[in-house]
Every structure is written in C-alpha cells, then in structure tokens.
PDB file of C-alpha atoms in Angstrom:
ATOM      1  CA  MET A   8      90.419 146.082  93.959  1.00 47.00           C
ATOM      2  CA  VAL A   9      91.873 148.112  96.901  1.00 47.00           C
ATOM      3  CA  ARG A  10      95.551 148.913  96.463  1.00 49.00           C
ATOM      4  CA  PRO A  11      97.666 147.425  99.291  1.00 46.00           C
ATOM      5  CA  PRO A  12      99.586 149.874 101.543  1.00 49.00           C
ATOM      6  CA  ALA A  13     103.088 150.808 100.529  1.00 48.00           C
ATOM      7  CA  GLU A  14     104.711 148.851 103.318  1.00 47.00           C
ATOM      8  CA  HIS A  15     103.022 145.743 102.079  1.00 44.00           C
ATOM      9  CA  ARG A  16     103.847 146.107  98.394  1.00 43.00           C
ATOM     10  CA  PHE A  17     106.614 144.505  96.420  1.00 40.00           C
ATOM     11  CA  LEU A  18     106.912 144.839  92.697  1.00 42.00           C
ATOM     12  CA  GLY A  19     103.354 146.010  92.682  1.00 46.00           C
ATOM     13  CA  LEU A  20     102.051 142.882  94.486  1.00 47.00           C
ATOM     14  CA  ASP A  21     100.720 142.450  98.136  1.00 49.00           C
ATOM     15  CA  ARG A  22     103.523 140.835 100.117  1.00 48.00           C
ATOM     16  CA  ARG A  23     100.868 139.469 102.562  1.00 51.00           C
ATOM     17  CA  THR A  24      99.660 137.054  99.820  1.00 50.00           C
ATOM     18  CA  PHE A  25     103.063 135.621  99.209  1.00 47.00           C
ATOM     19  CA  ALA A  26     103.269 132.915 101.928  1.00 52.00           C
ATOM     20  CA  PRO A  27      99.730 131.570 101.206  1.00 52.00           C
ATOM     21  CA  ALA A  28     100.661 131.415  97.543  1.00 53.00           C
ATOM     22  CA  LEU A  29     103.854 129.315  98.019  1.00 52.00           C
ATOM     23  CA  ALA A  30     101.930 125.949  98.255  1.00 54.00           C
ATOM     24  CA  VAL A  31     100.016 126.663  95.064  1.00 58.00           C
ATOM     25  CA  ILE A  32     103.196 127.748  93.303  1.00 57.00           C
ATOM     26  CA  ALA A  33     105.449 124.994  94.517  1.00 55.00           C
ATOM     27  CA  VAL A  34     103.127 122.195  93.341  1.00 55.00           C
ATOM     28  CA  ALA A  35     102.302 123.948  90.135  1.00 57.00           C
ATOM     29  CA  LEU A  36     106.041 124.194  89.342  1.00 53.00           C
ATOM     30  CA  LEU A  37     106.473 120.539  90.204  1.00 54.00           C
ATOM     31  CA  TRP A  38     103.875 119.554  87.758  1.00 52.00           C
ATOM     32  CA  ALA A  39     104.933 121.968  85.011  1.00 53.00           C
ATOM     33  CA  VAL A  40     108.663 121.337  85.126  1.00 51.00           C
ATOM     34  CA  VAL A  41     109.506 118.066  86.919  1.00 52.00           C
ATOM     35  CA  MET A  42     106.563 115.702  86.328  1.00 53.00           C
ATOM     36  CA  PRO A  43     106.556 115.832  82.579  1.00 53.00           C
ATOM     37  CA  LEU A  44     110.133 114.477  82.580  1.00 51.00           C
ATOM     38  CA  ILE A  45     109.012 111.587  84.809  1.00 50.00           C
ATOM     39  CA  ASN A  46     105.843 110.945  82.822  1.00 52.00           C
ATOM     40  CA  ARG A  47     107.879 110.328  79.608  1.00 48.00           C
ATOM     41  CA  SER A  48     109.560 107.384  81.210  1.00 45.00           C
ATOM     42  CA  VAL A  49     106.626 105.830  83.219  1.00 48.00           C
ATOM     43  CA  ALA A  50     103.626 104.398  81.477  1.00 51.00           C
ATOM     44  CA  TYR A  51     100.357 104.873  83.511  1.00 59.00           C
ATOM     45  CA  ASP A  52      96.868 104.070  82.356  1.00 80.00           C
ATOM     46  CA  ASP A  53      93.756 105.366  84.307  1.00 86.00           C
ATOM     47  CA  PRO A  54      91.344 106.756  81.684  1.00 92.00           C
ATOM     48  CA  VAL A  55      88.415 109.057  82.683  1.00 94.00           C
ATOM     49  CA  GLU A  56      85.116 107.298  82.619  1.00 92.00           C
ATOM     50  CA  PRO A  57      81.679 108.811  82.183  1.00 93.00           C
ATOM     51  CA  GLY A  58      80.511 110.404  85.471  1.00 93.00           C
ATOM     52  CA  ASP A  59      84.000 110.956  86.889  1.00 95.00           C
ATOM     53  CA  VAL A  60      84.364 114.088  88.983  1.00 95.00           C
ATOM     54  CA  ILE A  61      87.751 115.156  90.548  1.00 96.00           C
ATOM     55  CA  GLN A  62      87.912 116.446  94.048  1.00 94.00           C
ATOM     56  CA  LEU A  63      90.417 119.227  94.387  1.00 95.00           C
ATOM     57  CA  ALA A  64      89.693 120.477  97.941  1.00 93.00           C
ATOM     58  CA  PRO A  65      86.608 120.293 100.277  1.00 92.00           C
ATOM     59  CA  GLY A  66      83.721 121.616  98.176  1.00 92.00           C
ATOM     60  CA  ILE A  67      85.804 122.244  95.013  1.00 96.00           C
ATOM     61  CA  THR A  68      85.603 119.912  92.042  1.00 96.00           C
ATOM     62  CA  PHE A  69      85.963 119.836  88.347  1.00 97.00           C
ATOM     63  CA  THR A  70      84.733 117.342  85.567  1.00 97.00           C
ATOM     64  CA  PRO A  71      87.615 115.741  83.515  1.00 97.00           C
ATOM     65  CA  ALA A  72      87.218 115.076  79.846  1.00 97.00           C
ATOM     66  CA  GLU A  73      86.342 111.513  78.915  1.00 95.00           C
ATOM     67  CA  GLY A  74      89.269 109.602  77.425  1.00 91.00           C
ATOM     68  CA  TRP A  75      91.996 111.678  79.190  1.00 96.00           C
ATOM     69  CA  ASN A  76      94.366 109.712  81.455  1.00 95.00           C
ATOM     70  CA  VAL A  77      94.362 110.485  85.191  1.00 94.00           C
ATOM     71  CA  GLU A  78      97.881 110.506  86.280  1.00 93.00           C
ATOM     72  CA  SER A  79      97.224 111.980  89.657  1.00 90.00           C
ATOM     73  CA  GLY A  80      93.942 113.107  91.389  1.00 91.00           C
ATOM     74  CA  LEU A  81      91.137 112.054  93.665  1.00 92.00           C
ATOM     75  CA  ARG A  82      87.817 111.134  92.290  1.00 92.00           C
ATOM     76  CA  VAL A  83      84.721 112.050  94.118  1.00 90.00           C
ATOM     77  CA  GLY A  84      83.781 108.966  96.133  1.00 84.00           C
ATOM     78  CA  ASP A  85      87.329 107.559  96.376  1.00 80.00           C
ATOM     79  CA  GLU A  86      88.329 106.703  99.942  1.00 68.00           C
ATOM     80  CA  THR A  87      91.840 107.406 101.251  1.00 63.00           C
ATOM     81  CA  ARG A  88      93.383 106.058 104.432  1.00 58.00           C
ATOM     82  CA  SER A  89      94.336 109.579 105.383  1.00 60.00           C
ATOM     83  CA  GLY A  90      90.794 110.895 104.907  1.00 68.00           C
ATOM     84  CA  GLN A  91      92.086 113.263 102.365  1.00 73.00           C
ATOM     85  CA  GLN A  92      89.401 115.536 100.858  1.00 79.00           C
ATOM     86  CA  GLY A  93      91.166 116.671  97.670  1.00 85.00           C
ATOM     87  CA  GLU A  94      94.614 117.066  96.001  1.00 89.00           C
ATOM     88  CA  ALA A  95      96.251 118.444  92.876  1.00 93.00           C
ATOM     89  CA  ALA A  96      95.079 116.662  89.686  1.00 95.00           C
ATOM     90  CA  HIS A  97      97.172 115.945  86.670  1.00 95.00           C
ATOM     91  CA  LEU A  98      95.635 114.674  83.366  1.00 96.00           C
ATOM     92  CA  SER A  99      97.180 113.799  80.017  1.00 95.00           C
ATOM     93  CA  TYR A 100      96.016 113.247  76.512  1.00 94.00           C
ATOM     94  CA  GLN A 101      98.136 112.734  73.316  1.00 91.00           C
ATOM     95  CA  GLY A 102     100.996 114.860  74.575  1.00 90.00           C
ATOM     96  CA  VAL A 103      99.026 117.442  76.385  1.00 93.00           C
ATOM     97  CA  SER A 104      99.336 117.955  80.068  1.00 92.00           C
ATOM     98  CA  PHE A 105      96.411 119.461  82.162  1.00 95.00           C
ATOM     99  CA  THR A 106      97.077 120.215  85.755  1.00 94.00           C
ATOM    100  CA  VAL A 107      94.879 121.810  88.488  1.00 95.00           C
ATOM    101  CA  THR A 108      96.801 122.701  91.724  1.00 93.00           C
ATOM    102  CA  PRO A 109      94.895 123.864  94.751  1.00 94.00           C
ATOM    103  CA  GLY A 110      96.371 125.771  97.831  1.00 92.00           C
ATOM    104  CA  PRO A 111      95.493 128.350 100.376  1.00 93.00           C
ATOM    105  CA  PHE A 112      95.303 131.890  98.883  1.00 92.00           C
ATOM    106  CA  SER A 113      93.732 135.087 100.122  1.00 89.00           C
ATOM    107  CA  GLY A 114      94.285 137.435  97.332  1.00 91.00           C
ATOM    108  CA  GLU A 115      92.619 137.990  93.927  1.00 94.00           C
ATOM    109  CA  PRO A 116      92.918 135.583  90.897  1.00 95.00           C
ATOM    110  CA  GLU A 117      95.016 138.334  88.991  1.00 93.00           C
ATOM    111  CA  GLU A 118      97.563 138.430  91.867  1.00 92.00           C
ATOM    112  CA  LEU A 119      97.839 134.615  91.941  1.00 92.00           C
ATOM    113  CA  LEU A 120      98.550 134.681  88.124  1.00 89.00           C
ATOM    114  CA  ALA A 121     101.034 137.369  88.420  1.00 86.00           C
ATOM    115  CA  GLN A 122     102.915 135.461  91.232  1.00 84.00           C
ATOM    116  CA  LEU A 123     102.919 132.306  89.157  1.00 79.00           C
ATOM    117  CA  ASP A 124     104.264 134.187  86.160  1.00 76.00           C
ATOM    118  CA  LYS A 125     107.193 135.527  88.241  1.00 75.00           C
ATOM    119  CA  VAL A 126     108.092 132.150  89.689  1.00 70.00           C
ATOM    120  CA  PHE A 127     107.846 130.198  86.530  1.00 65.00           C
ATOM    121  CA  SER A 128     109.665 132.871  84.572  1.00 63.00           C
ATOM    122  CA  ALA A 129     112.498 132.524  86.994  1.00 62.00           C
ATOM    123  CA  THR A 130     112.967 128.817  86.385  1.00 55.00           C
ATOM    124  CA  ALA A 131     115.696 128.823  83.738  1.00 46.00           C
ATOM    125  CA  THR A 132     114.961 125.379  82.344  1.00 50.00           C
ATOM    126  CA  LYS A 133     114.052 124.308  78.856  1.00 48.00           C
ATOM    127  CA  GLU A 134     110.580 123.409  80.073  1.00 53.00           C
ATOM    128  CA  ALA A 135     109.962 126.986  81.737  1.00 56.00           C
ATOM    129  CA  PHE A 136     107.307 129.079  80.351  1.00 60.00           C
ATOM    130  CA  THR A 137     106.554 132.735  80.087  1.00 61.00           C
ATOM    131  CA  VAL A 138     102.896 133.973  80.701  1.00 63.00           C
ATOM    132  CA  GLY A 139     101.526 136.379  78.107  1.00 62.00           C
ATOM    133  CA  THR A 140     100.580 139.866  79.096  1.00 66.00           C
ATOM    134  CA  ASP A 141      97.081 139.716  77.700  1.00 75.00           C
ATOM    135  CA  HIS A 142      95.009 138.400  80.700  1.00 86.00           C
ATOM    136  CA  GLU A 143      91.317 137.896  80.183  1.00 91.00           C
ATOM    137  CA  ALA A 144      88.527 137.488  82.705  1.00 94.00           C
ATOM    138  CA  VAL A 145      86.854 133.995  82.663  1.00 94.00           C
ATOM    139  CA  ALA A 146      83.875 132.529  84.499  1.00 95.00           C
ATOM    140  CA  THR A 147      83.047 128.881  84.860  1.00 96.00           C
ATOM    141  CA  ASP A 148      79.669 127.326  84.155  1.00 96.00           C
ATOM    142  CA  HIS A 149      78.928 127.645  87.974  1.00 94.00           C
ATOM    143  CA  GLY A 150      79.907 131.334  88.212  1.00 95.00           C
ATOM    144  CA  GLU A 151      83.407 130.994  89.524  1.00 96.00           C
ATOM    145  CA  GLN A 152      85.418 134.104  88.535  1.00 95.00           C
ATOM    146  CA  GLY A 153      89.049 133.865  87.312  1.00 96.00           C
ATOM    147  CA  VAL A 154      91.594 135.058  84.850  1.00 95.00           C
ATOM    148  CA  VAL A 155      93.283 133.150  81.892  1.00 93.00           C
ATOM    149  CA  ALA A 156      96.327 133.892  79.761  1.00 89.00           C
ATOM    150  CA  SER A 157      98.383 132.048  77.173  1.00 85.00           C
ATOM    151  CA  TYR A 158     101.925 130.992  77.780  1.00 77.00           C
ATOM    152  CA  SER A 159     104.829 129.677  75.815  1.00 71.00           C
ATOM    153  CA  GLY A 160     107.972 127.627  76.417  1.00 67.00           C
ATOM    154  CA  ALA A 161     110.928 126.369  74.325  1.00 66.00           C
ATOM    155  CA  SER A 162     108.929 123.858  72.453  1.00 68.00           C
ATOM    156  CA  LYS A 163     105.445 124.049  73.790  1.00 75.00           C
ATOM    157  CA  SER A 164     102.484 126.329  74.219  1.00 81.00           C
ATOM    158  CA  GLY A 165      99.419 126.400  76.510  1.00 87.00           C
ATOM    159  CA  VAL A 166      97.089 128.332  78.656  1.00 89.00           C
ATOM    160  CA  ILE A 167      97.070 129.142  82.427  1.00 89.00           C
ATOM    161  CA  ALA A 168      94.066 130.106  84.467  1.00 93.00           C
ATOM    162  CA  ALA A 169      93.830 131.238  88.107  1.00 95.00           C
ATOM    163  CA  PHE A 170      90.832 131.122  90.415  1.00 96.00           C
ATOM    164  CA  VAL A 171      90.336 131.918  94.093  1.00 96.00           C
ATOM    165  CA  ILE A 172      87.359 130.132  95.662  1.00 96.00           C
ATOM    166  CA  GLY A 173      86.658 130.617  99.359  1.00 92.00           C
ATOM    167  CA  GLY A 174      90.298 131.078 100.350  1.00 93.00           C
ATOM    168  CA  THR A 175      91.664 128.330  97.984  1.00 95.00           C
ATOM    169  CA  GLY A 176      93.652 129.337  95.019  1.00 95.00           C
ATOM    170  CA  LEU A 177      93.566 127.150  91.927  1.00 95.00           C
ATOM    171  CA  SER A 178      96.272 127.192  89.269  1.00 93.00           C
ATOM    172  CA  ILE A 179      95.172 125.456  86.100  1.00 93.00           C
ATOM    173  CA  THR A 180      97.797 124.822  83.398  1.00 89.00           C
ATOM    174  CA  ALA A 181      97.480 123.125  80.037  1.00 91.00           C
ATOM    175  CA  PHE A 182     100.484 122.702  77.637  1.00 88.00           C
ATOM    176  CA  GLY A 183     101.678 120.582  74.932  1.00 90.00           C
ATOM    177  CA  PRO A 184     102.836 120.711  71.258  1.00 89.00           C
ATOM    178  CA  GLU A 185     100.838 123.241  69.296  1.00 86.00           C
ATOM    179  CA  SER A 186      99.138 120.657  67.061  1.00 88.00           C
ATOM    180  CA  SER A 187      98.009 118.564  70.096  1.00 91.00           C
ATOM    181  CA  MET A 188      96.903 121.778  71.872  1.00 90.00           C
ATOM    182  CA  ARG A 189      94.692 122.691  68.988  1.00 89.00           C
ATOM    183  CA  GLU A 190      92.993 119.257  69.034  1.00 93.00           C
ATOM    184  CA  ALA A 191      92.528 119.312  72.875  1.00 94.00           C
ATOM    185  CA  LEU A 192      91.374 122.948  73.116  1.00 93.00           C
ATOM    186  CA  ASP A 193      87.704 122.130  73.411  1.00 95.00           C
ATOM    187  CA  ASP A 194      88.336 119.616  76.204  1.00 97.00           C
ATOM    188  CA  ILE A 195      90.546 121.948  78.059  1.00 96.00           C
ATOM    189  CA  ALA A 196      87.975 124.760  77.858  1.00 95.00           C
ATOM    190  CA  ASP A 197      85.149 122.355  79.032  1.00 97.00           C
ATOM    191  CA  MET A 198      87.363 121.253  82.002  1.00 97.00           C
ATOM    192  CA  ILE A 199      88.156 124.828  83.041  1.00 96.00           C
ATOM    193  CA  ALA A 200      84.483 125.760  82.704  1.00 96.00           C
ATOM    194  CA  SER A 201      83.402 122.744  84.925  1.00 97.00           C
ATOM    195  CA  VAL A 202      85.330 124.082  88.012  1.00 97.00           C
ATOM    196  CA  ARG A 203      82.753 124.373  90.817  1.00 95.00           C
ATOM    197  CA  GLY A 204      82.938 125.556  94.367  1.00 94.00           C
ATOM    198  CA  GLU A 205      80.391 124.746  97.045  1.00 81.00           C
ATOM    199  CA  ALA A 206      79.862 126.386 100.391  1.00 50.00           C
ATOM    200  CA  GLU A 207      79.270 124.314 103.537  1.00 42.00           C
ATOM    201  CA  GLY A 208      75.810 122.717 103.416  1.00 39.00           C
ATOM    202  CA  GLY A 209      76.104 122.145  99.643  1.00 43.00           C
ATOM    203  CA  ASP A 210      75.166 125.666  98.425  1.00 48.00           C
ATOM    204  CA  GLU A 211      77.169 126.729  95.429  1.00 51.00           C
ATOM    205  CA  GLY A 212      79.734 129.343  96.062  1.00 50.00           C
TER     206      GLY A 212
END
C-alpha cells in the first residue's frame, strides 16, 4: 500500500479517508453501543428462513444464518417505498449480536479497522470495546479481501472485520458473552464468509 503524503497523515492514517469513514463508524457505533440497550427492553421476532439473503448496498449481500433473528435489515426481494437498495443489518441469537454496517469508504480494509478501533476505544462506556492488535487477513467465499481482529469489552468478547468493496466499506461486528460466542462462532464465520460484491451487470467483484 502506498504511504500517504505527510500533509495528509494523522496518527499514521490518511486524513482523506476520515470523512468517508464517518458514516460507517457512526452507524457501527450506534449498533455496538446504543442498540443493545434498546434490544434488551424490546422483544422482536423475525427469524431467518432458508434462502434469505440480506442486501447491504447495491450489489453487496450476505447470507444470514438460519434461526438468527433479523432485528434490522433488508432482505433481497423486499420492496421499500423509498426504493432503498440496502441498509445496515443487525441480527441476534442467544445473546450474540451480529451487525454489518455499510458506508462510503475509499481506503483499505486495514485503514477502516484502524479508524473503527480509535473511535470505539474513545467511547468511555461500559459497552465500549478495544480491538486487539493482531489483525489477520480474511477472504470470503467469493474472494472479497478484508481484515479481522478480536475485541473485548467490560463483560463481552467478539470479533470485528472490515472489508472495502467497490468504494463501500463494511464494518462487521459480532459480540456477546463468551459462552454464547463459542456456540455461535461457526455461524458468525459462515456469515462473514458469505459476503459478496457484484459489479454492474451481475459480474462478481
């Protein structure tokens, strides 16, 4: 990766990617910190059925694990009055939260993960988490390249992954009590591996 010029660097990151990353970070922060508090007090039942596919952005999808609950997200084939072609998705299963947040991003997956780490670490709440320093390259079943790391909070643990597909950044977080995370780990891995991007005309990106 080409190192950005000095006038565009801040704490080792390319400042030109900050603005595009704000949408990804803001929504991811909402789901990681605010929504779990709301979910505890609001019952919602919309289980994943066989064949369900979640639309994150035009041409970008993933396959949710059967039996998980869709608390927010747009299934492929759903019609919206606004004509929306994707949105952030939030699923839950036995105390585990799985969230995929899309947003414009022009940098590399490692840059997105670094920025997410800085923002989340700065949220001094009991639900805030710290991303581990060991980042590993990850590829989906469809060849999308990203990075993944573990993270921990006051009472929960999880994983976070970052992908950049055709100018769209994806922040993927999964967290919950350690015992529940162990049980859900295969489903989480399968959902991350199912992320798929397609170029215009239906060709896989």
